[in-house]
Amino acid sequence: MSLPDPPAPIVHPAEYAFGDQVASAEEHLVGQVDQLLRTRFGKPVEAHLAAPTATDFAALRRWYGERAKGWQPLPDVEGAAKAGRGQGFGFSHGDQAFVMVWLTRDAAEGANPVTILRYGKAG
């Protein structure tokens, strides 16, 4: 059992086009969340995505909540993401976890980097 990739307009970009400063901030964000979960779930598989600045992440969180029947929310992810200067949410199911984190950027910058972390053998 796993949760799907997010719907459009969130996409897998052909290349990482956010630059070194954003990449460093995203790495810090992912590290904060991974530090929280790695001892419980192991090493994650990461997917790097891009979301338009107008993306409604609250609606995306609800979209995942509807698909996460039988999964448990991971409320600590939100705090870890905030400590990493971003936002995020996650769900777990047995030895699996699904986490989405993102950096919120200025609308003039065009897109937000989004990372999905999938933990566990079928995550």
JSON list of C-alpha atoms in Angstrom, two decimals:
[
{"chain": "A", "resi": 1, "resn": "MET", "atom": "CA", "xyz": [0.00, 0.00, 0.00]},
{"chain": "A", "resi": 2, "resn": "SER", "atom": "CA", "xyz": [1.40, 3.40, -0.89]},
{"chain": "A", "resi": 3, "resn": "LEU", "atom": "CA", "xyz": [0.19, 6.92, -1.47]},
{"chain": "A", "resi": 4, "resn": "PRO", "atom": "CA", "xyz": [0.30, 8.41, -4.98]},
{"chain": "A", "resi": 5, "resn": "ASP", "atom": "CA", "xyz": [2.42, 11.18, -6.36]},
{"chain": "A", "resi": 6, "resn": "PRO", "atom": "CA", "xyz": [0.67, 14.54, -6.16]},
{"chain": "A", "resi": 7, "resn": "PRO", "atom": "CA", "xyz": [-1.70, 15.68, -8.90]},
{"chain": "A", "resi": 8, "resn": "ALA", "atom": "CA", "xyz": [-0.99, 18.39, -11.46]},
{"chain": "A", "resi": 9, "resn": "PRO", "atom": "CA", "xyz": [0.14, 21.12, -11.43]},
{"chain": "A", "resi": 10, "resn": "ILE", "atom": "CA", "xyz": [2.92, 19.67, -9.25]},
{"chain": "A", "resi": 11, "resn": "VAL", "atom": "CA", "xyz": [5.47, 18.14, -11.60]},
{"chain": "A", "resi": 12, "resn": "HIS", "atom": "CA", "xyz": [8.79, 16.31, -11.77]},
{"chain": "A", "resi": 13, "resn": "PRO", "atom": "CA", "xyz": [10.98, 18.98, -13.39]},
{"chain": "A", "resi": 14, "resn": "ALA", "atom": "CA", "xyz": [13.46, 17.88, -16.05]},
{"chain": "A", "resi": 15, "resn": "GLU", "atom": "CA", "xyz": [16.22, 19.50, -14.01]},
{"chain": "A", "resi": 16, "resn": "TYR", "atom": "CA", "xyz": [16.62, 21.23, -10.66]},
{"chain": "A", "resi": 17, "resn": "ALA", "atom": "CA", "xyz": [16.38, 24.92, -11.53]},
{"chain": "A", "resi": 18, "resn": "PHE", "atom": "CA", "xyz": [16.17, 26.57, -8.11]},
{"chain": "A", "resi": 19, "resn": "GLY", "atom": "CA", "xyz": [19.85, 27.42, -7.59]},
{"chain": "A", "resi": 20, "resn": "ASP", "atom": "CA", "xyz": [22.34, 26.72, -4.83]},
{"chain": "A", "resi": 21, "resn": "GLN", "atom": "CA", "xyz": [20.77, 28.88, -2.11]},
{"chain": "A", "resi": 22, "resn": "VAL", "atom": "CA", "xyz": [17.35, 27.25, -2.49]},
{"chain": "A", "resi": 23, "resn": "ALA", "atom": "CA", "xyz": [18.93, 23.79, -2.80]},
{"chain": "A", "resi": 24, "resn": "SER", "atom": "CA", "xyz": [20.74, 24.38, 0.49]},
{"chain": "A", "resi": 25, "resn": "ALA", "atom": "CA", "xyz": [17.53, 25.51, 2.20]},
{"chain": "A", "resi": 26, "resn": "GLU", "atom": "CA", "xyz": [15.65, 22.52, 0.81]},
{"chain": "A", "resi": 27, "resn": "GLU", "atom": "CA", "xyz": [18.39, 20.15, 1.97]},
{"chain": "A", "resi": 28, "resn": "HIS", "atom": "CA", "xyz": [18.14, 21.66, 5.47]},
{"chain": "A", "resi": 29, "resn": "LEU", "atom": "CA", "xyz": [14.35, 21.23, 5.46]},
{"chain": "A", "resi": 30, "resn": "VAL", "atom": "CA", "xyz": [14.53, 17.61, 4.30]},
{"chain": "A", "resi": 31, "resn": "GLY", "atom": "CA", "xyz": [17.26, 16.92, 6.86]},
{"chain": "A", "resi": 32, "resn": "GLN", "atom": "CA", "xyz": [15.10, 18.19, 9.73]},
{"chain": "A", "resi": 33, "resn": "VAL", "atom": "CA", "xyz": [12.25, 15.88, 8.78]},
{"chain": "A", "resi": 34, "resn": "ASP", "atom": "CA", "xyz": [14.48, 12.93, 7.97]},
{"chain": "A", "resi": 35, "resn": "GLN", "atom": "CA", "xyz": [16.23, 13.24, 11.34]},
{"chain": "A", "resi": 36, "resn": "LEU", "atom": "CA", "xyz": [12.82, 12.87, 12.98]},
{"chain": "A", "resi": 37, "resn": "LEU", "atom": "CA", "xyz": [11.78, 9.77, 11.01]},
{"chain": "A", "resi": 38, "resn": "ARG", "atom": "CA", "xyz": [14.90, 7.83, 9.99]},
{"chain": "A", "resi": 39, "resn": "THR", "atom": "CA", "xyz": [15.33, 5.89, 13.24]},
{"chain": "A", "resi": 40, "resn": "ARG", "atom": "CA", "xyz": [11.73, 4.66, 13.02]},
{"chain": "A", "resi": 41, "resn": "PHE", "atom": "CA", "xyz": [11.37, 4.10, 9.26]},
{"chain": "A", "resi": 42, "resn": "GLY", "atom": "CA", "xyz": [14.89, 3.81, 7.80]},
{"chain": "A", "resi": 43, "resn": "LYS", "atom": "CA", "xyz": [16.33, 5.62, 4.79]},
{"chain": "A", "resi": 44, "resn": "PRO", "atom": "CA", "xyz": [13.79, 7.30, 2.49]},
{"chain": "A", "resi": 45, "resn": "VAL", "atom": "CA", "xyz": [13.51, 7.46, -1.27]},
{"chain": "A", "resi": 46, "resn": "GLU", "atom": "CA", "xyz": [13.36, 11.15, -2.23]},
{"chain": "A", "resi": 47, "resn": "ALA", "atom": "CA", "xyz": [11.49, 12.71, -5.14]},
{"chain": "A", "resi": 48, "resn": "HIS", "atom": "CA", "xyz": [12.13, 16.36, -5.99]},
{"chain": "A", "resi": 49, "resn": "LEU", "atom": "CA", "xyz": [9.20, 18.20, -7.53]},
{"chain": "A", "resi": 50, "resn": "ALA", "atom": "CA", "xyz": [8.12, 21.73, -8.39]},
{"chain": "A", "resi": 51, "resn": "ALA", "atom": "CA", "xyz": [4.82, 23.43, -7.56]},
{"chain": "A", "resi": 52, "resn": "PRO", "atom": "CA", "xyz": [3.61, 26.76, -8.94]},
{"chain": "A", "resi": 53, "resn": "THR", "atom": "CA", "xyz": [3.65, 29.52, -6.33]},
{"chain": "A", "resi": 54, "resn": "ALA", "atom": "CA", "xyz": [-0.16, 29.65, -6.41]},
{"chain": "A", "resi": 55, "resn": "THR", "atom": "CA", "xyz": [-0.44, 26.00, -5.28]},
{"chain": "A", "resi": 56, "resn": "ASP", "atom": "CA", "xyz": [-2.98, 25.55, -2.52]},
{"chain": "A", "resi": 57, "resn": "PHE", "atom": "CA", "xyz": [-1.03, 23.29, -0.16]},
{"chain": "A", "resi": 58, "resn": "ALA", "atom": "CA", "xyz": [-3.93, 23.15, 2.30]},
{"chain": "A", "resi": 59, "resn": "ALA", "atom": "CA", "xyz": [-6.07, 21.64, -0.47]},
{"chain": "A", "resi": 60, "resn": "LEU", "atom": "CA", "xyz": [-3.24, 19.27, -1.33]},
{"chain": "A", "resi": 61, "resn": "ARG", "atom": "CA", "xyz": [-3.03, 18.17, 2.31]},
{"chain": "A", "resi": 62, "resn": "ARG", "atom": "CA", "xyz": [-6.80, 17.46, 2.24]},
{"chain": "A", "resi": 63, "resn": "TRP", "atom": "CA", "xyz": [-6.38, 15.55, -1.07]},
{"chain": "A", "resi": 64, "resn": "TYR", "atom": "CA", "xyz": [-3.81, 13.29, 0.59]},
{"chain": "A", "resi": 65, "resn": "GLY", "atom": "CA", "xyz": [-5.94, 12.95, 3.71]},
{"chain": "A", "resi": 66, "resn": "GLU", "atom": "CA", "xyz": [-8.75, 11.55, 1.56]},
{"chain": "A", "resi": 67, "resn": "ARG", "atom": "CA", "xyz": [-6.37, 8.98, 0.04]},
{"chain": "A", "resi": 68, "resn": "ALA", "atom": "CA", "xyz": [-4.68, 8.05, 3.31]},
{"chain": "A", "resi": 69, "resn": "LYS", "atom": "CA", "xyz": [-7.51, 5.93, 4.71]},
{"chain": "A", "resi": 70, "resn": "GLY", "atom": "CA", "xyz": [-5.91, 3.46, 7.10]},
{"chain": "A", "resi": 71, "resn": "TRP", "atom": "CA", "xyz": [-2.80, 5.62, 7.43]},
{"chain": "A", "resi": 72, "resn": "GLN", "atom": "CA", "xyz": [-2.04, 7.63, 10.57]},
{"chain": "A", "resi": 73, "resn": "PRO", "atom": "CA", "xyz": [-1.09, 11.34, 10.48]},
{"chain": "A", "resi": 74, "resn": "LEU", "atom": "CA", "xyz": [2.47, 12.17, 11.50]},
{"chain": "A", "resi": 75, "resn": "PRO", "atom": "CA", "xyz": [1.86, 15.46, 13.37]},
{"chain": "A", "resi": 76, "resn": "ASP", "atom": "CA", "xyz": [5.55, 15.85, 14.30]},
{"chain": "A", "resi": 77, "resn": "VAL", "atom": "CA", "xyz": [6.39, 16.36, 10.62]},
{"chain": "A", "resi": 78, "resn": "GLU", "atom": "CA", "xyz": [4.78, 19.80, 10.64]},
{"chain": "A", "resi": 79, "resn": "GLY", "atom": "CA", "xyz": [6.96, 20.95, 13.55]},
{"chain": "A", "resi": 80, "resn": "ALA", "atom": "CA", "xyz": [10.11, 19.48, 12.01]},
{"chain": "A", "resi": 81, "resn": "ALA", "atom": "CA", "xyz": [9.30, 21.20, 8.71]},
{"chain": "A", "resi": 82, "resn": "LYS", "atom": "CA", "xyz": [8.81, 24.53, 10.46]},
{"chain": "A", "resi": 83, "resn": "ALA", "atom": "CA", "xyz": [12.15, 24.04, 12.24]},
{"chain": "A", "resi": 84, "resn": "GLY", "atom": "CA", "xyz": [13.61, 23.53, 8.76]},
{"chain": "A", "resi": 85, "resn": "ARG", "atom": "CA", "xyz": [12.02, 26.81, 7.60]},
{"chain": "A", "resi": 86, "resn": "GLY", "atom": "CA", "xyz": [9.38, 25.12, 5.47]},
{"chain": "A", "resi": 87, "resn": "GLN", "atom": "CA", "xyz": [6.05, 23.36, 5.70]},
{"chain": "A", "resi": 88, "resn": "GLY", "atom": "CA", "xyz": [4.91, 19.79, 5.38]},
{"chain": "A", "resi": 89, "resn": "PHE", "atom": "CA", "xyz": [2.77, 16.86, 6.40]},
{"chain": "A", "resi": 90, "resn": "GLY", "atom": "CA", "xyz": [3.05, 13.12, 6.58]},
{"chain": "A", "resi": 91, "resn": "PHE", "atom": "CA", "xyz": [1.28, 9.83, 7.15]},
{"chain": "A", "resi": 92, "resn": "SER", "atom": "CA", "xyz": [2.42, 6.43, 8.34]},
{"chain": "A", "resi": 93, "resn": "HIS", "atom": "CA", "xyz": [1.12, 2.91, 7.85]},
{"chain": "A", "resi": 94, "resn": "GLY", "atom": "CA", "xyz": [2.99, 0.20, 9.74]},
{"chain": "A", "resi": 95, "resn": "ASP", "atom": "CA", "xyz": [6.64, 0.43, 8.72]},
{"chain": "A", "resi": 96, "resn": "GLN", "atom": "CA", "xyz": [5.91, 2.87, 5.89]},
{"chain": "A", "resi": 97, "resn": "ALA", "atom": "CA", "xyz": [5.72, 6.64, 5.87]},
{"chain": "A", "resi": 98, "resn": "PHE", "atom": "CA", "xyz": [4.88, 9.23, 3.24]},
{"chain": "A", "resi": 99, "resn": "VAL", "atom": "CA", "xyz": [6.00, 12.82, 3.76]},
{"chain": "A", "resi": 100, "resn": "MET", "atom": "CA", "xyz": [5.65, 15.93, 1.63]},
{"chain": "A", "resi": 101, "resn": "VAL", "atom": "CA", "xyz": [7.65, 19.05, 2.50]},
{"chain": "A", "resi": 102, "resn": "TRP", "atom": "CA", "xyz": [8.07, 22.32, 0.63]},
{"chain": "A", "resi": 103, "resn": "LEU", "atom": "CA", "xyz": [9.69, 25.71, 0.78]},
{"chain": "A", "resi": 104, "resn": "THR", "atom": "CA", "xyz": [7.31, 28.60, 0.31]},
{"chain": "A", "resi": 105, "resn": "ARG", "atom": "CA", "xyz": [8.77, 31.25, -1.92]},
{"chain": "A", "resi": 106, "resn": "ASP", "atom": "CA", "xyz": [7.76, 34.67, -3.19]},
{"chain": "A", "resi": 107, "resn": "ALA", "atom": "CA", "xyz": [5.22, 34.60, -6.04]},
{"chain": "A", "resi": 108, "resn": "ALA", "atom": "CA", "xyz": [7.69, 36.48, -8.24]},
{"chain": "A", "resi": 109, "resn": "GLU", "atom": "CA", "xyz": [10.04, 33.50, -8.06]},
{"chain": "A", "resi": 110, "resn": "GLY", "atom": "CA", "xyz": [7.76, 31.23, -10.10]},
{"chain": "A", "resi": 111, "resn": "ALA", "atom": "CA", "xyz": [7.71, 27.89, -8.26]},
{"chain": "A", "resi": 112, "resn": "ASN", "atom": "CA", "xyz": [8.18, 26.17, -4.92]},
{"chain": "A", "resi": 113, "resn": "PRO", "atom": "CA", "xyz": [10.51, 23.20, -4.50]},
{"chain": "A", "resi": 114, "resn": "VAL", "atom": "CA", "xyz": [8.65, 20.20, -3.09]},
{"chain": "A", "resi": 115, "resn": "THR", "atom": "CA", "xyz": [10.19, 16.99, -1.78]},
{"chain": "A", "resi": 116, "resn": "ILE", "atom": "CA", "xyz": [8.39, 13.70, -1.21]},
{"chain": "A", "resi": 117, "resn": "LEU", "atom": "CA", "xyz": [10.02, 11.24, 1.17]},
{"chain": "A", "resi": 118, "resn": "ARG", "atom": "CA", "xyz": [8.84, 7.63, 1.02]},
{"chain": "A", "resi": 119, "resn": "TYR", "atom": "CA", "xyz": [9.99, 5.40, 3.86]},
{"chain": "A", "resi": 120, "resn": "GLY", "atom": "CA", "xyz": [9.62, 1.65, 4.15]},
{"chain": "A", "resi": 121, "resn": "LYS", "atom": "CA", "xyz": [9.74, -1.27, 1.78]},
{"chain": "A", "resi": 122, "resn": "ALA", "atom": "CA", "xyz": [6.63, -0.28, -0.17]},
{"chain": "A", "resi": 123, "resn": "GLY", "atom": "CA", "xyz": [6.72, 3.45, 0.61]}
]
